[in-house]
Structure formats: C-alpha cells, structure tokens
C-alpha cells in the first residue's frame, strides 16, 4: 500500500490524515504480532501522561473488536535508522545535526527516568524507535515494553526478557535485571552507532572484534578512537566533540550498572567541557566457541542465540 510507512514488532504503520487536515501516523496491532493487548494498553496509558519535546505525541487510540489502533503525530523524516544506516541518507546527517539528535535523545530519556510524574524504564531504546520530525528533532517512540516505578524503586527482575538483543545491557539479557542503567547502556550503543554509522548487530571487522562495542573499546585503548568516525562526516566534524561523545558512549557501556552514569550526568557531560571520568571496562557479550559450544557459565540458555540468557528472550 502506498500509505504504509513501515512495520515493527507491534505491526504495520500507515500514514493518514484527520478531518482537519493534520497528518498522522497510525500503528495497527497485527494479529500475528509478538505484542498483545497488554503492551497496547501499556503504551496508551504511559504515553498519554507524557509531555516532552523529545517524545512522540499520542493523539488518539482505538479498541474495537479485534481492531487496535494508535494514532500519533506524523514524523516526515521517519526513523533514525533510515538515515544513519543508509549509504545515501547518512550523508545528510552532518556532525552538528547528529550531535543535536544525540542531545535530544538524552534529554528525552532523562525526562522518562527523572522528570516525568512516573519513573519510566523504556527497555527498547534503539535507532528505529527514534523518530525525526521535519526539523530533524528526535522523538522517542514505542512504549509498549516500558515499565513504571514509584517511590524509591529503581529497577526490577523479570523472567520475560523483551526488547532488542543487540541493544540489551548484559545484566538484563543474562539475568532479567533491568533498571534506568539498562536504558543508559542501550543509549551508549545508540550513541556509538550515530557516531560510526554502523550497527552493533551483525557488525563485522577484520580484526575479529565481536561487536561494535569491543571494536570501539580496542581502538580507545590503542588511542585511536577517531578511527570510529563515520567517513561521511570525518572531514567536517568537531573532532574534540566527537571524541567526547565516544568517551561518553563507553562510560554508558560499562559492564557493571553502578559504574554507568545516570542520564542526568550524561546530559551534563554532553553539554560541557568538564573532565570525564576514567573508563573501566565495557560490558561485552560472551563469545561462542567455533564449534557452537557456548563459553557462558549459564547452562539453561536455550533461547538466546549467543547462549547468554537463562530467561525467556523475546527479541524484536
């Protein structure tokens, strides 16, 4: 169909128009979707209460018989992944624009973690869940997997691990533990992808780095971090600013959650020239042996492609 914008874990998304002429994006829950009524209701309840310039705005919702629809403001530039991972479109994202997008995403996550009425863990921060408006302002979308917390609660444990595997923090993928710091880890990967123009999933490098995180860490230790820069922007970018973003991304990717900065600290670090903390060690996923025998100590890992999770992993 000509008005189909794309399709995700929820189902297809279509472009439409309200009676007053306003353009809209309509998400329709697919009957074959891995997400169900609970995720649908979760998204409606959460996003209806959220108001921030870096979060997508829900306009309407509809539940009638088997039909379930979410009506959002229309984002003409679609999602971030359609730019940074496309050989042609990525050239439109000069460094100043990428930095603007990075800072906007960080402010949106900070609002969820700290400044909204409810403390919210998104659990699926990734490039395809960041939409871009006509001025390329980023807006975080897709709250079907988000969880809310009240009082002093800052995290939880689940036996149903959901989200996108290549963006998951190790403690979440392996043990089902999630918190604001697992969102910080996902942001660190997204930040690295924006700088490099490369996906963490399916990453290949001749030096046998297991993923983009390990590749970035190795270059940092060898004092060659600027080799990470997307070739489309390396001639006209602010090198000190890019290096700082790489440093911040690796801080967000620390192996232990307590070593990662909060999103409030990330926002401050992105907007200042203050000295950044020293890096410890990023969280890597454990390699598999060549013959398929997992090197993970977890023996009940039947659903994860890397033999890491002893929970039910529902990748998206």
PDB file of N, CA and C in Angstrom, residues 52 54-55 99 101-116 119-123 125 130 138 140 154 179-191 194 245 248-249 251-253 257-272 276:
ATOM      1  N   UNK A  52       6.792  15.837  26.391  1.00  0.00           N
ATOM      2  CA  UNK A  52       8.169  16.313  26.258  1.00  0.00           C
ATOM      3  C   UNK A  52       8.478  16.461  24.773  1.00  0.00           C
ATOM      4  N   UNK A  54      10.942  15.729  23.130  1.00  0.00           N
ATOM      5  CA  UNK A  54      11.708  14.619  22.559  1.00  0.00           C
ATOM      6  C   UNK A  54      11.029  13.271  22.737  1.00  0.00           C
ATOM      7  N   UNK A  55       9.708  13.294  22.969  1.00  0.00           N
ATOM      8  CA  UNK A  55       8.885  12.091  22.989  1.00  0.00           C
ATOM      9  C   UNK A  55       7.776  12.251  21.961  1.00  0.00           C
ATOM     10  N   UNK A  99      24.900  15.527  16.516  1.00  0.00           N
ATOM     11  CA  UNK A  99      25.076  15.921  17.918  1.00  0.00           C
ATOM     12  C   UNK A  99      23.761  16.448  18.488  1.00  0.00           C
ATOM     13  N   UNK A 101      20.804  15.506  17.573  1.00  0.00           N
ATOM     14  CA  UNK A 101      19.955  14.331  17.768  1.00  0.00           C
ATOM     15  C   UNK A 101      20.368  13.576  19.038  1.00  0.00           C
ATOM     16  N   UNK A 102      21.672  13.410  19.229  1.00  0.00           N
ATOM     17  CA  UNK A 102      22.184  12.724  20.427  1.00  0.00           C
ATOM     18  C   UNK A 102      21.695  13.426  21.691  1.00  0.00           C
ATOM     19  N   UNK A 103      21.841  14.745  21.730  1.00  0.00           N
ATOM     20  CA  UNK A 103      21.448  15.508  22.925  1.00  0.00           C
ATOM     21  C   UNK A 103      19.942  15.436  23.153  1.00  0.00           C
ATOM     22  N   UNK A 104      19.162  15.459  22.071  1.00  0.00           N
ATOM     23  CA  UNK A 104      17.711  15.375  22.201  1.00  0.00           C
ATOM     24  C   UNK A 104      17.268  14.030  22.750  1.00  0.00           C
ATOM     25  N   UNK A 105      17.872  12.947  22.263  1.00  0.00           N
ATOM     26  CA  UNK A 105      17.548  11.611  22.784  1.00  0.00           C
ATOM     27  C   UNK A 105      17.881  11.529  24.268  1.00  0.00           C
ATOM     28  N   UNK A 106      19.046  12.047  24.636  1.00  0.00           N
ATOM     29  CA  UNK A 106      19.468  12.017  26.042  1.00  0.00           C
ATOM     30  C   UNK A 106      18.477  12.774  26.920  1.00  0.00           C
ATOM     31  N   UNK A 107      18.008  13.931  26.463  1.00  0.00           N
ATOM     32  CA  UNK A 107      17.044  14.704  27.254  1.00  0.00           C
ATOM     33  C   UNK A 107      15.710  13.966  27.373  1.00  0.00           C
ATOM     34  N   UNK A 108      15.313  13.273  26.303  1.00  0.00           N
ATOM     35  CA  UNK A 108      14.073  12.508  26.352  1.00  0.00           C
ATOM     36  C   UNK A 108      14.137  11.378  27.362  1.00  0.00           C
ATOM     37  N   UNK A 109      15.258  10.655  27.381  1.00  0.00           N
ATOM     38  CA  UNK A 109      15.415   9.554  28.338  1.00  0.00           C
ATOM     39  C   UNK A 109      15.501  10.101  29.763  1.00  0.00           C
ATOM     40  N   UNK A 110      16.200  11.230  29.938  1.00  0.00           N
ATOM     41  CA  UNK A 110      16.279  11.858  31.264  1.00  0.00           C
ATOM     42  C   UNK A 110      14.883  12.187  31.776  1.00  0.00           C
ATOM     43  N   UNK A 111      14.040  12.702  30.909  1.00  0.00           N
ATOM     44  CA  UNK A 111      12.659  13.017  31.310  1.00  0.00           C
ATOM     45  C   UNK A 111      11.948  11.760  31.802  1.00  0.00           C
ATOM     46  N   UNK A 112      12.107  10.660  31.079  1.00  0.00           N
ATOM     47  CA  UNK A 112      11.470   9.404  31.481  1.00  0.00           C
ATOM     48  C   UNK A 112      11.982   8.928  32.834  1.00  0.00           C
ATOM     49  N   UNK A 113      13.284   9.017  33.029  1.00  0.00           N
ATOM     50  CA  UNK A 113      13.897   8.481  34.251  1.00  0.00           C
ATOM     51  C   UNK A 113      13.691   9.365  35.475  1.00  0.00           C
ATOM     52  N   UNK A 114      13.590  10.664  35.263  1.00  0.00           N
ATOM     53  CA  UNK A 114      13.682  11.556  36.415  1.00  0.00           C
ATOM     54  C   UNK A 114      12.620  12.644  36.478  1.00  0.00           C
ATOM     55  N   UNK A 115      12.240  13.208  35.347  1.00  0.00           N
ATOM     56  CA  UNK A 115      11.429  14.423  35.374  1.00  0.00           C
ATOM     57  C   UNK A 115       9.941  14.223  35.124  1.00  0.00           C
ATOM     58  N   UNK A 116       9.520  13.038  34.675  1.00  0.00           N
ATOM     59  CA  UNK A 116       8.094  12.785  34.477  1.00  0.00           C
ATOM     60  C   UNK A 116       7.436  12.416  35.811  1.00  0.00           C
ATOM     61  N   UNK A 119       8.434   7.334  37.163  1.00  0.00           N
ATOM     62  CA  UNK A 119       9.757   6.922  36.724  1.00  0.00           C
ATOM     63  C   UNK A 119       9.576   5.788  35.715  1.00  0.00           C
ATOM     64  N   UNK A 120      10.082   5.976  34.513  1.00  0.00           N
ATOM     65  CA  UNK A 120       9.815   5.033  33.421  1.00  0.00           C
ATOM     66  C   UNK A 120      11.115   4.480  32.856  1.00  0.00           C
ATOM     67  N   UNK A 121      11.184   3.157  32.753  1.00  0.00           N
ATOM     68  CA  UNK A 121      12.284   2.489  32.065  1.00  0.00           C
ATOM     69  C   UNK A 121      11.752   2.060  30.705  1.00  0.00           C
ATOM     70  N   UNK A 122      12.349   2.539  29.637  1.00  0.00           N
ATOM     71  CA  UNK A 122      11.822   2.300  28.292  1.00  0.00           C
ATOM     72  C   UNK A 122      11.996   0.852  27.853  1.00  0.00           C
ATOM     73  N   UNK A 123      13.171   0.287  28.051  1.00  0.00           N
ATOM     74  CA  UNK A 123      13.537  -1.103  27.753  1.00  0.00           C
ATOM     75  C   UNK A 123      13.695  -1.419  26.259  1.00  0.00           C
ATOM     76  N   UNK A 125      15.286   1.172  23.844  1.00  0.00           N
ATOM     77  CA  UNK A 125      15.937   2.314  23.200  1.00  0.00           C
ATOM     78  C   UNK A 125      16.779   1.799  22.046  1.00  0.00           C
ATOM     79  N   UNK A 130      13.570   5.889  17.443  1.00  0.00           N
ATOM     80  CA  UNK A 130      13.766   7.340  17.500  1.00  0.00           C
ATOM     81  C   UNK A 130      13.257   7.909  16.184  1.00  0.00           C
ATOM     82  N   UNK A 138      14.732  14.745  17.337  1.00  0.00           N
ATOM     83  CA  UNK A 138      14.449  13.351  17.673  1.00  0.00           C
ATOM     84  C   UNK A 138      13.299  13.214  18.659  1.00  0.00           C
ATOM     85  N   UNK A 140      11.494  10.035  20.899  1.00  0.00           N
ATOM     86  CA  UNK A 140      11.495   8.633  21.298  1.00  0.00           C
ATOM     87  C   UNK A 140      10.082   8.078  21.184  1.00  0.00           C
ATOM     88  N   UNK A 154      13.919   1.507  41.802  1.00  0.00           N
ATOM     89  CA  UNK A 154      14.706   1.952  40.644  1.00  0.00           C
ATOM     90  C   UNK A 154      14.936   0.849  39.621  1.00  0.00           C
ATOM     91  N   UNK A 179      16.885  -1.733  34.866  1.00  0.00           N
ATOM     92  CA  UNK A 179      16.809  -0.510  35.658  1.00  0.00           C
ATOM     93  C   UNK A 179      17.065   0.662  34.721  1.00  0.00           C
ATOM     94  N   UNK A 180      17.123   1.857  35.289  1.00  0.00           N
ATOM     95  CA  UNK A 180      17.476   3.022  34.479  1.00  0.00           C
ATOM     96  C   UNK A 180      18.843   2.826  33.828  1.00  0.00           C
ATOM     97  N   UNK A 181      19.736   2.111  34.507  1.00  0.00           N
ATOM     98  CA  UNK A 181      21.077   1.906  33.976  1.00  0.00           C
ATOM     99  C   UNK A 181      21.087   0.956  32.768  1.00  0.00           C
ATOM    100  N   UNK A 182      20.061   0.111  32.621  1.00  0.00           N
ATOM    101  CA  UNK A 182      19.984  -0.709  31.401  1.00  0.00           C
ATOM    102  C   UNK A 182      19.570   0.147  30.215  1.00  0.00           C
ATOM    103  N   UNK A 183      18.741   1.168  30.450  1.00  0.00           N
ATOM    104  CA  UNK A 183      18.442   2.146  29.393  1.00  0.00           C
ATOM    105  C   UNK A 183      19.694   2.940  29.025  1.00  0.00           C
ATOM    106  N   UNK A 184      20.501   3.263  30.039  1.00  0.00           N
ATOM    107  CA  UNK A 184      21.752   4.000  29.794  1.00  0.00           C
ATOM    108  C   UNK A 184      22.661   3.181  28.880  1.00  0.00           C
ATOM    109  N   UNK A 185      22.739   1.882  29.121  1.00  0.00           N
ATOM    110  CA  UNK A 185      23.547   1.006  28.276  1.00  0.00           C
ATOM    111  C   UNK A 185      23.047   1.050  26.835  1.00  0.00           C
ATOM    112  N   UNK A 186      21.736   0.948  26.642  1.00  0.00           N
ATOM    113  CA  UNK A 186      21.164   0.998  25.294  1.00  0.00           C
ATOM    114  C   UNK A 186      21.477   2.328  24.618  1.00  0.00           C
ATOM    115  N   UNK A 187      21.403   3.407  25.390  1.00  0.00           N
ATOM    116  CA  UNK A 187      21.749   4.722  24.846  1.00  0.00           C
ATOM    117  C   UNK A 187      23.211   4.757  24.411  1.00  0.00           C
ATOM    118  N   UNK A 188      24.091   4.118  25.193  1.00  0.00           N
ATOM    119  CA  UNK A 188      25.513   4.084  24.832  1.00  0.00           C
ATOM    120  C   UNK A 188      25.737   3.428  23.481  1.00  0.00           C
ATOM    121  N   UNK A 189      25.022   2.344  23.219  1.00  0.00           N
ATOM    122  CA  UNK A 189      25.141   1.675  21.916  1.00  0.00           C
ATOM    123  C   UNK A 189      24.613   2.570  20.814  1.00  0.00           C
ATOM    124  N   UNK A 190      23.451   3.195  21.056  1.00  0.00           N
ATOM    125  CA  UNK A 190      22.868   4.087  20.054  1.00  0.00           C
ATOM    126  C   UNK A 190      23.800   5.255  19.757  1.00  0.00           C
ATOM    127  N   UNK A 191      24.413   5.818  20.783  1.00  0.00           N
ATOM    128  CA  UNK A 191      25.363   6.917  20.603  1.00  0.00           C
ATOM    129  C   UNK A 191      26.540   6.470  19.736  1.00  0.00           C
ATOM    130  N   UNK A 194      25.439   6.230  16.111  1.00  0.00           N
ATOM    131  CA  UNK A 194      25.281   7.538  15.466  1.00  0.00           C
ATOM    132  C   UNK A 194      26.641   8.097  15.054  1.00  0.00           C
ATOM    133  N   UNK A 245      32.041  12.371  22.707  1.00  0.00           N
ATOM    134  CA  UNK A 245      30.855  11.519  22.578  1.00  0.00           C
ATOM    135  C   UNK A 245      31.236  10.035  22.628  1.00  0.00           C
ATOM    136  N   UNK A 248      31.847   9.251  26.241  1.00  0.00           N
ATOM    137  CA  UNK A 248      30.579   9.151  26.970  1.00  0.00           C
ATOM    138  C   UNK A 248      29.875   7.842  26.642  1.00  0.00           C
ATOM    139  N   UNK A 249      29.922   7.440  25.367  1.00  0.00           N
ATOM    140  CA  UNK A 249      29.260   6.182  24.988  1.00  0.00           C
ATOM    141  C   UNK A 249      29.882   5.009  25.728  1.00  0.00           C
ATOM    142  N   UNK A 251      31.436   5.113  28.605  1.00  0.00           N
ATOM    143  CA  UNK A 251      31.038   5.208  30.015  1.00  0.00           C
ATOM    144  C   UNK A 251      29.653   4.579  30.215  1.00  0.00           C
ATOM    145  N   UNK A 252      28.751   4.824  29.261  1.00  0.00           N
ATOM    146  CA  UNK A 252      27.400   4.258  29.343  1.00  0.00           C
ATOM    147  C   UNK A 252      27.415   2.747  29.171  1.00  0.00           C
ATOM    148  N   UNK A 253      28.478   2.221  28.560  1.00  0.00           N
ATOM    149  CA  UNK A 253      28.572   0.797  28.264  1.00  0.00           C
ATOM    150  C   UNK A 253      29.397   0.020  29.284  1.00  0.00           C
ATOM    151  N   UNK A 257      26.384  -1.984  36.193  1.00  0.00           N
ATOM    152  CA  UNK A 257      25.434  -0.866  36.160  1.00  0.00           C
ATOM    153  C   UNK A 257      25.836   0.314  37.039  1.00  0.00           C
ATOM    154  N   UNK A 258      26.397   0.026  38.212  1.00  0.00           N
ATOM    155  CA  UNK A 258      26.754   1.102  39.138  1.00  0.00           C
ATOM    156  C   UNK A 258      27.883   1.979  38.598  1.00  0.00           C
ATOM    157  N   UNK A 259      28.630   1.477  37.621  1.00  0.00           N
ATOM    158  CA  UNK A 259      29.716   2.268  37.043  1.00  0.00           C
ATOM    159  C   UNK A 259      29.237   3.167  35.905  1.00  0.00           C
ATOM    160  N   UNK A 260      28.025   2.948  35.425  1.00  0.00           N
ATOM    161  CA  UNK A 260      27.489   3.776  34.343  1.00  0.00           C
ATOM    162  C   UNK A 260      26.938   5.082  34.906  1.00  0.00           C
ATOM    163  N   UNK A 261      27.034   6.166  34.157  1.00  0.00           N
ATOM    164  CA  UNK A 261      26.468   7.435  34.633  1.00  0.00           C
ATOM    165  C   UNK A 261      24.947   7.412  34.560  1.00  0.00           C
ATOM    166  N   UNK A 262      24.307   8.278  35.316  1.00  0.00           N
ATOM    167  CA  UNK A 262      22.865   8.482  35.180  1.00  0.00           C
ATOM    168  C   UNK A 262      22.628   9.329  33.934  1.00  0.00           C
ATOM    169  N   UNK A 263      21.386   9.360  33.449  1.00  0.00           N
ATOM    170  CA  UNK A 263      21.112  10.181  32.266  1.00  0.00           C
ATOM    171  C   UNK A 263      21.254  11.664  32.574  1.00  0.00           C
ATOM    172  N   UNK A 264      21.039  12.061  33.824  1.00  0.00           N
ATOM    173  CA  UNK A 264      21.250  13.468  34.175  1.00  0.00           C
ATOM    174  C   UNK A 264      22.721  13.829  34.011  1.00  0.00           C
ATOM    175  N   UNK A 265      23.614  12.914  34.406  1.00  0.00           N
ATOM    176  CA  UNK A 265      25.051  13.145  34.228  1.00  0.00           C
ATOM    177  C   UNK A 265      25.422  13.147  32.756  1.00  0.00           C
ATOM    178  N   UNK A 266      24.800  12.259  31.977  1.00  0.00           N
ATOM    179  CA  UNK A 266      25.074  12.196  30.538  1.00  0.00           C
ATOM    180  C   UNK A 266      24.716  13.517  29.867  1.00  0.00           C
ATOM    181  N   UNK A 267      23.550  14.066  30.201  1.00  0.00           N
ATOM    182  CA  UNK A 267      23.122  15.341  29.612  1.00  0.00           C
ATOM    183  C   UNK A 267      24.114  16.446  29.944  1.00  0.00           C
ATOM    184  N   UNK A 268      24.579  16.474  31.191  1.00  0.00           N
ATOM    185  CA  UNK A 268      25.563  17.482  31.602  1.00  0.00           C
ATOM    186  C   UNK A 268      26.868  17.285  30.840  1.00  0.00           C
ATOM    187  N   UNK A 269      27.330  16.049  30.730  1.00  0.00           N
ATOM    188  CA  UNK A 269      28.596  15.765  30.051  1.00  0.00           C
ATOM    189  C   UNK A 269      28.539  16.128  28.573  1.00  0.00           C
ATOM    190  N   UNK A 270      27.385  15.920  27.937  1.00  0.00           N
ATOM    191  CA  UNK A 270      27.234  16.254  26.520  1.00  0.00           C
ATOM    192  C   UNK A 270      27.265  17.766  26.288  1.00  0.00           C
ATOM    193  N   UNK A 271      26.865  18.518  27.295  1.00  0.00           N
ATOM    194  CA  UNK A 271      26.768  19.961  27.120  1.00  0.00           C
ATOM    195  C   UNK A 271      27.869  20.761  27.762  1.00  0.00           C
ATOM    196  N   UNK A 272      28.935  20.109  28.209  1.00  0.00           N
ATOM    197  CA  UNK A 272      30.027  20.829  28.873  1.00  0.00           C
ATOM    198  C   UNK A 272      31.378  20.323  28.390  1.00  0.00           C
ATOM    199  N   UNK A 276      36.007  14.170  31.916  1.00  0.00           N
ATOM    200  CA  UNK A 276      35.155  12.991  32.036  1.00  0.00           C
ATOM    201  C   UNK A 276      35.804  11.926  32.911  1.00  0.00           C
TER     202      UNK A 276
END
